[in-house]
Amino acid sequence: TETFTASWTVNTYIATFIVDGKSIPVETKYGEVPVAPAATKVGYEFVSWDKDLVPMGIDGATYTAQFAPLTYKATFDANGGAWKDGDATKSFDVVFDTAITAPAENPERKGYIFAGWDKEVGDMTAEGMTFTAVWKNDLSVCRIQDMKRITENVYGPMIAKYEITVLG
């Protein structure tokens, strides 16, 4: 009599993971649960796969990563000025890749005119953003920078002489 021993190997199939529009094939043995790759997307937090990971069948499987957008700080710095409420900065939480809205009221600074922000206020990035106020001199107001008295210790009726330096 002869004895024959059968040798079997488990077939592998492809589990496809879709992360931010890219397909990632993962070979998985029949009956085993596929090992999901890391799912990352700039400005977003991984939430879950679109369905539970289950043991591999003969038809393969496809899973799609689900993400939620993160929020970041948009900070507006008055750069030496302030808003009417006295704040020198205003910060807002803004969802990634959505429009940032500048404060409705512009900051004020004595002797200066608000000329805008140092960069264009657009969509939120994944780092957060700081906008700094830009000022120009208000030339409609004469501002004294320095004043020195020239005559000293004069007795009797006198008119003091001063040297005045004006900004702008």
PDB file of C-alpha atoms in Angstrom:
ATOM      1  CA  THR A   1       0.000   0.000   0.000  1.00  0.00           C
ATOM      2  CA  GLU A   2       1.026   3.485  -0.742  1.00  0.00           C
ATOM      3  CA  THR A   3       0.183   6.590   1.302  1.00  0.00           C
ATOM      4  CA  PHE A   4      -0.267   9.923  -0.366  1.00  0.00           C
ATOM      5  CA  THR A   5      -0.281  13.151   1.581  1.00  0.00           C
ATOM      6  CA  ALA A   6      -1.966  16.202   0.095  1.00  0.00           C
ATOM      7  CA  SER A   7      -0.227  19.536   0.449  1.00  0.00           C
ATOM      8  CA  TRP A   8      -2.363  22.655   0.537  1.00  0.00           C
ATOM      9  CA  THR A   9      -1.550  26.350   0.424  1.00  0.00           C
ATOM     10  CA  VAL A  10      -3.996  29.032   1.306  1.00  0.00           C
ATOM     11  CA  ASN A  11      -4.854  31.327  -1.597  1.00  0.00           C
ATOM     12  CA  THR A  12      -4.286  35.046  -1.228  1.00  0.00           C
ATOM     13  CA  TYR A  13      -6.595  37.732  -2.480  1.00  0.00           C
ATOM     14  CA  ILE A  14      -6.374  41.501  -2.723  1.00  0.00           C
ATOM     15  CA  ALA A  15      -7.962  43.857  -0.231  1.00  0.00           C
ATOM     16  CA  THR A  16      -7.961  47.337  -1.752  1.00  0.00           C
ATOM     17  CA  PHE A  17      -7.760  50.308   0.605  1.00  0.00           C
ATOM     18  CA  ILE A  18      -8.621  53.703  -0.867  1.00  0.00           C
ATOM     19  CA  VAL A  19      -6.919  56.565   0.986  1.00  0.00           C
ATOM     20  CA  ASP A  20      -7.424  60.118  -0.287  1.00  0.00           C
ATOM     21  CA  GLY A  21      -8.214  58.829  -3.779  1.00  0.00           C
ATOM     22  CA  LYS A  22      -5.214  56.466  -3.984  1.00  0.00           C
ATOM     23  CA  SER A  23      -5.641  52.669  -4.097  1.00  0.00           C
ATOM     24  CA  ILE A  24      -3.381  50.604  -1.864  1.00  0.00           C
ATOM     25  CA  PRO A  25      -3.500  46.842  -2.573  1.00  0.00           C
ATOM     26  CA  VAL A  26      -2.872  44.540   0.401  1.00  0.00           C
ATOM     27  CA  GLU A  27      -2.400  40.810  -0.205  1.00  0.00           C
ATOM     28  CA  THR A  28      -4.405  38.854   2.347  1.00  0.00           C
ATOM     29  CA  LYS A  29      -4.778  35.108   2.849  1.00  0.00           C
ATOM     30  CA  TYR A  30      -8.231  33.630   2.510  1.00  0.00           C
ATOM     31  CA  GLY A  31     -10.075  33.749   5.855  1.00  0.00           C
ATOM     32  CA  GLU A  32      -7.726  36.310   7.457  1.00  0.00           C
ATOM     33  CA  VAL A  33      -8.666  39.888   8.246  1.00  0.00           C
ATOM     34  CA  PRO A  34      -6.662  42.317   6.072  1.00  0.00           C
ATOM     35  CA  VAL A  35      -4.180  44.645   7.788  1.00  0.00           C
ATOM     36  CA  ALA A  36      -5.168  48.212   6.975  1.00  0.00           C
ATOM     37  CA  PRO A  37      -2.437  50.676   5.962  1.00  0.00           C
ATOM     38  CA  ALA A  38      -1.993  54.021   7.725  1.00  0.00           C
ATOM     39  CA  ALA A  39      -4.637  56.451   6.506  1.00  0.00           C
ATOM     40  CA  THR A  40      -3.494  60.079   6.480  1.00  0.00           C
ATOM     41  CA  LYS A  41      -4.634  63.196   4.674  1.00  0.00           C
ATOM     42  CA  VAL A  42      -3.265  66.715   5.169  1.00  0.00           C
ATOM     43  CA  GLY A  43      -5.658  68.870   7.175  1.00  0.00           C
ATOM     44  CA  TYR A  44      -7.908  65.948   8.101  1.00  0.00           C
ATOM     45  CA  GLU A  45      -8.247  63.369  10.860  1.00  0.00           C
ATOM     46  CA  PHE A  46      -8.820  59.707  10.015  1.00  0.00           C
ATOM     47  CA  VAL A  47     -12.228  58.634  11.373  1.00  0.00           C
ATOM     48  CA  SER A  48     -12.718  55.041  10.182  1.00  0.00           C
ATOM     49  CA  TRP A  49     -13.030  52.776   7.182  1.00  0.00           C
ATOM     50  CA  ASP A  50     -16.371  52.875   5.368  1.00  0.00           C
ATOM     51  CA  LYS A  51     -17.141  49.346   6.624  1.00  0.00           C
ATOM     52  CA  ASP A  52     -15.797  46.849   9.131  1.00  0.00           C
ATOM     53  CA  LEU A  53     -12.727  44.831   8.157  1.00  0.00           C
ATOM     54  CA  VAL A  54     -13.852  41.214   7.747  1.00  0.00           C
ATOM     55  CA  PRO A  55     -12.083  37.913   6.952  1.00  0.00           C
ATOM     56  CA  MET A  56     -11.006  37.747   3.325  1.00  0.00           C
ATOM     57  CA  GLY A  57     -13.300  35.956   0.863  1.00  0.00           C
ATOM     58  CA  ILE A  58     -12.588  34.858  -2.678  1.00  0.00           C
ATOM     59  CA  ASP A  59     -13.903  38.078  -4.190  1.00  0.00           C
ATOM     60  CA  GLY A  60     -11.423  40.397  -2.460  1.00  0.00           C
ATOM     61  CA  ALA A  61     -12.629  43.513  -0.676  1.00  0.00           C
ATOM     62  CA  THR A  62     -12.479  47.291  -0.976  1.00  0.00           C
ATOM     63  CA  TYR A  63     -12.380  49.720   1.950  1.00  0.00           C
ATOM     64  CA  THR A  64     -12.440  53.527   1.743  1.00  0.00           C
ATOM     65  CA  ALA A  65     -10.951  55.795   4.412  1.00  0.00           C
ATOM     66  CA  GLN A  66     -13.317  58.315   5.988  1.00  0.00           C
ATOM     67  CA  PHE A  67     -11.870  61.647   7.135  1.00  0.00           C
ATOM     68  CA  ALA A  68     -13.080  64.689   9.087  1.00  0.00           C
ATOM     69  CA  PRO A  69     -11.545  68.147   8.548  1.00  0.00           C
ATOM     70  CA  LEU A  70      -9.478  69.642  11.363  1.00  0.00           C
ATOM     71  CA  THR A  71      -9.738  73.206  12.637  1.00  0.00           C
ATOM     72  CA  TYR A  72      -6.822  75.607  12.955  1.00  0.00           C
ATOM     73  CA  LYS A  73      -6.337  79.102  14.428  1.00  0.00           C
ATOM     74  CA  ALA A  74      -6.538  82.234  12.303  1.00  0.00           C
ATOM     75  CA  THR A  75      -4.929  85.032  14.334  1.00  0.00           C
ATOM     76  CA  PHE A  76      -5.149  88.724  13.502  1.00  0.00           C
ATOM     77  CA  ASP A  77      -2.408  90.803  15.186  1.00  0.00           C
ATOM     78  CA  ALA A  78      -3.060  94.557  15.467  1.00  0.00           C
ATOM     79  CA  ASN A  79       0.734  95.185  15.391  1.00  0.00           C
ATOM     80  CA  GLY A  80       0.857  98.065  17.867  1.00  0.00           C
ATOM     81  CA  GLY A  81      -2.796  98.953  17.494  1.00  0.00           C
ATOM     82  CA  ALA A  82      -5.962  97.570  19.027  1.00  0.00           C
ATOM     83  CA  TRP A  83      -9.642  97.032  18.394  1.00  0.00           C
ATOM     84  CA  LYS A  84     -12.266  99.142  20.145  1.00  0.00           C
ATOM     85  CA  ASP A  85     -12.645  96.461  22.837  1.00  0.00           C
ATOM     86  CA  GLY A  86      -8.928  96.872  23.676  1.00  0.00           C
ATOM     87  CA  ASP A  87      -7.802  93.530  22.237  1.00  0.00           C
ATOM     88  CA  ALA A  88      -4.415  93.537  20.490  1.00  0.00           C
ATOM     89  CA  THR A  89      -5.170  90.209  18.770  1.00  0.00           C
ATOM     90  CA  LYS A  90      -8.238  88.343  17.578  1.00  0.00           C
ATOM     91  CA  SER A  91      -8.203  84.563  17.034  1.00  0.00           C
ATOM     92  CA  PHE A  92     -10.778  82.329  15.384  1.00  0.00           C
ATOM     93  CA  ASP A  93     -11.060  78.580  14.818  1.00  0.00           C
ATOM     94  CA  VAL A  94     -11.438  77.878  11.097  1.00  0.00           C
ATOM     95  CA  VAL A  95     -12.041  74.532   9.393  1.00  0.00           C
ATOM     96  CA  PHE A  96      -9.198  73.428   7.095  1.00  0.00           C
ATOM     97  CA  ASP A  97      -9.510  74.546   3.465  1.00  0.00           C
ATOM     98  CA  THR A  98     -12.445  76.899   4.111  1.00  0.00           C
ATOM     99  CA  ALA A  99     -12.518  80.678   3.812  1.00  0.00           C
ATOM    100  CA  ILE A 100     -11.061  82.752   6.649  1.00  0.00           C
ATOM    101  CA  THR A 101     -13.061  85.844   7.528  1.00  0.00           C
ATOM    102  CA  ALA A 102     -11.140  88.865   8.832  1.00  0.00           C
ATOM    103  CA  PRO A 103     -12.682  90.758  11.755  1.00  0.00           C
ATOM    104  CA  ALA A 104     -15.491  93.025  10.521  1.00  0.00           C
ATOM    105  CA  GLU A 105     -13.974  95.983  12.403  1.00  0.00           C
ATOM    106  CA  ASN A 106     -10.434  97.115  11.574  1.00  0.00           C
ATOM    107  CA  PRO A 107      -7.979  97.796  14.399  1.00  0.00           C
ATOM    108  CA  GLU A 108      -6.977 101.383  15.176  1.00  0.00           C
ATOM    109  CA  ARG A 109      -3.643 102.985  16.041  1.00  0.00           C
ATOM    110  CA  LYS A 110      -3.162 106.610  17.000  1.00  0.00           C
ATOM    111  CA  GLY A 111      -1.330 108.553  14.296  1.00  0.00           C
ATOM    112  CA  TYR A 112      -1.656 105.763  11.717  1.00  0.00           C
ATOM    113  CA  ILE A 113      -4.093 104.604   9.074  1.00  0.00           C
ATOM    114  CA  PHE A 114      -4.864 100.881   8.759  1.00  0.00           C
ATOM    115  CA  ALA A 115      -3.545  99.729   5.361  1.00  0.00           C
ATOM    116  CA  GLY A 116      -4.684  96.085   5.462  1.00  0.00           C
ATOM    117  CA  TRP A 117      -3.107  92.786   6.407  1.00  0.00           C
ATOM    118  CA  ASP A 118       0.425  91.629   5.567  1.00  0.00           C
ATOM    119  CA  LYS A 119      -0.920  88.800   3.395  1.00  0.00           C
ATOM    120  CA  GLU A 120      -4.142  88.007   1.580  1.00  0.00           C
ATOM    121  CA  VAL A 121      -6.904  86.564   3.734  1.00  0.00           C
ATOM    122  CA  GLY A 122      -7.860  83.350   1.926  1.00  0.00           C
ATOM    123  CA  ASP A 123      -8.477  79.710   2.827  1.00  0.00           C
ATOM    124  CA  MET A 124      -7.196  78.002   5.985  1.00  0.00           C
ATOM    125  CA  THR A 125      -4.014  75.962   5.672  1.00  0.00           C
ATOM    126  CA  ALA A 126      -2.952  72.971   7.775  1.00  0.00           C
ATOM    127  CA  GLU A 127      -0.604  75.104   9.870  1.00  0.00           C
ATOM    128  CA  GLY A 128      -2.967  77.835  10.985  1.00  0.00           C
ATOM    129  CA  MET A 129      -2.297  81.420   9.929  1.00  0.00           C
ATOM    130  CA  THR A 130      -1.346  84.751  11.466  1.00  0.00           C
ATOM    131  CA  PHE A 131      -2.184  88.039   9.791  1.00  0.00           C
ATOM    132  CA  THR A 132      -0.361  91.192  10.915  1.00  0.00           C
ATOM    133  CA  ALA A 133      -1.814  94.687  10.517  1.00  0.00           C
ATOM    134  CA  VAL A 134       0.048  97.015   8.163  1.00  0.00           C
ATOM    135  CA  TRP A 135       0.042 100.719   9.055  1.00  0.00           C
ATOM    136  CA  LYS A 136       0.921 103.873   7.168  1.00  0.00           C
ATOM    137  CA  ASN A 137       1.591 107.250   8.747  1.00  0.00           C
ATOM    138  CA  ASP A 138      -1.423 109.503   9.044  1.00  0.00           C
ATOM    139  CA  LEU A 139       0.041 112.654   7.488  1.00  0.00           C
ATOM    140  CA  SER A 140      -3.083 114.658   8.284  1.00  0.00           C
ATOM    141  CA  VAL A 141      -1.815 114.932  11.879  1.00  0.00           C
ATOM    142  CA  CYS A 142       1.466 116.627  12.823  1.00  0.00           C
ATOM    143  CA  ARG A 143       3.199 114.413  15.350  1.00  0.00           C
ATOM    144  CA  ILE A 144       6.121 115.651  17.406  1.00  0.00           C
ATOM    145  CA  GLN A 145       8.843 113.079  17.738  1.00  0.00           C
ATOM    146  CA  ASP A 146      11.322 115.098  19.804  1.00  0.00           C
ATOM    147  CA  MET A 147      11.478 118.575  21.338  1.00  0.00           C
ATOM    148  CA  LYS A 148      14.584 120.141  22.948  1.00  0.00           C
ATOM    149  CA  ARG A 149      14.834 123.509  24.700  1.00  0.00           C
ATOM    150  CA  ILE A 150      17.749 125.446  23.323  1.00  0.00           C
ATOM    151  CA  THR A 151      17.986 128.438  25.740  1.00  0.00           C
ATOM    152  CA  GLU A 152      18.715 127.751  29.396  1.00  0.00           C
ATOM    153  CA  ASN A 153      18.766 129.841  32.586  1.00  0.00           C
ATOM    154  CA  VAL A 154      17.645 133.137  31.046  1.00  0.00           C
ATOM    155  CA  TYR A 155      16.428 135.732  33.619  1.00  0.00           C
ATOM    156  CA  GLY A 156      13.654 138.224  33.131  1.00  0.00           C
ATOM    157  CA  PRO A 157      11.062 138.274  30.355  1.00  0.00           C
ATOM    158  CA  MET A 158      12.041 135.596  27.875  1.00  0.00           C
ATOM    159  CA  ILE A 159      10.919 133.637  24.925  1.00  0.00           C
ATOM    160  CA  ALA A 160      12.342 130.137  25.035  1.00  0.00           C
ATOM    161  CA  LYS A 161      13.597 128.639  21.825  1.00  0.00           C
ATOM    162  CA  TYR A 162      12.883 124.996  21.005  1.00  0.00           C
ATOM    163  CA  GLU A 163      14.062 122.597  18.344  1.00  0.00           C
ATOM    164  CA  ILE A 164      11.165 120.370  17.163  1.00  0.00           C
ATOM    165  CA  THR A 165      11.493 117.242  15.072  1.00  0.00           C
ATOM    166  CA  VAL A 166       8.288 116.129  13.309  1.00  0.00           C
ATOM    167  CA  LEU A 167       7.491 112.606  12.138  1.00  0.00           C
ATOM    168  CA  GLY A 168       6.492 112.160   8.527  1.00  0.00           C
TER     169      GLY A 168
END
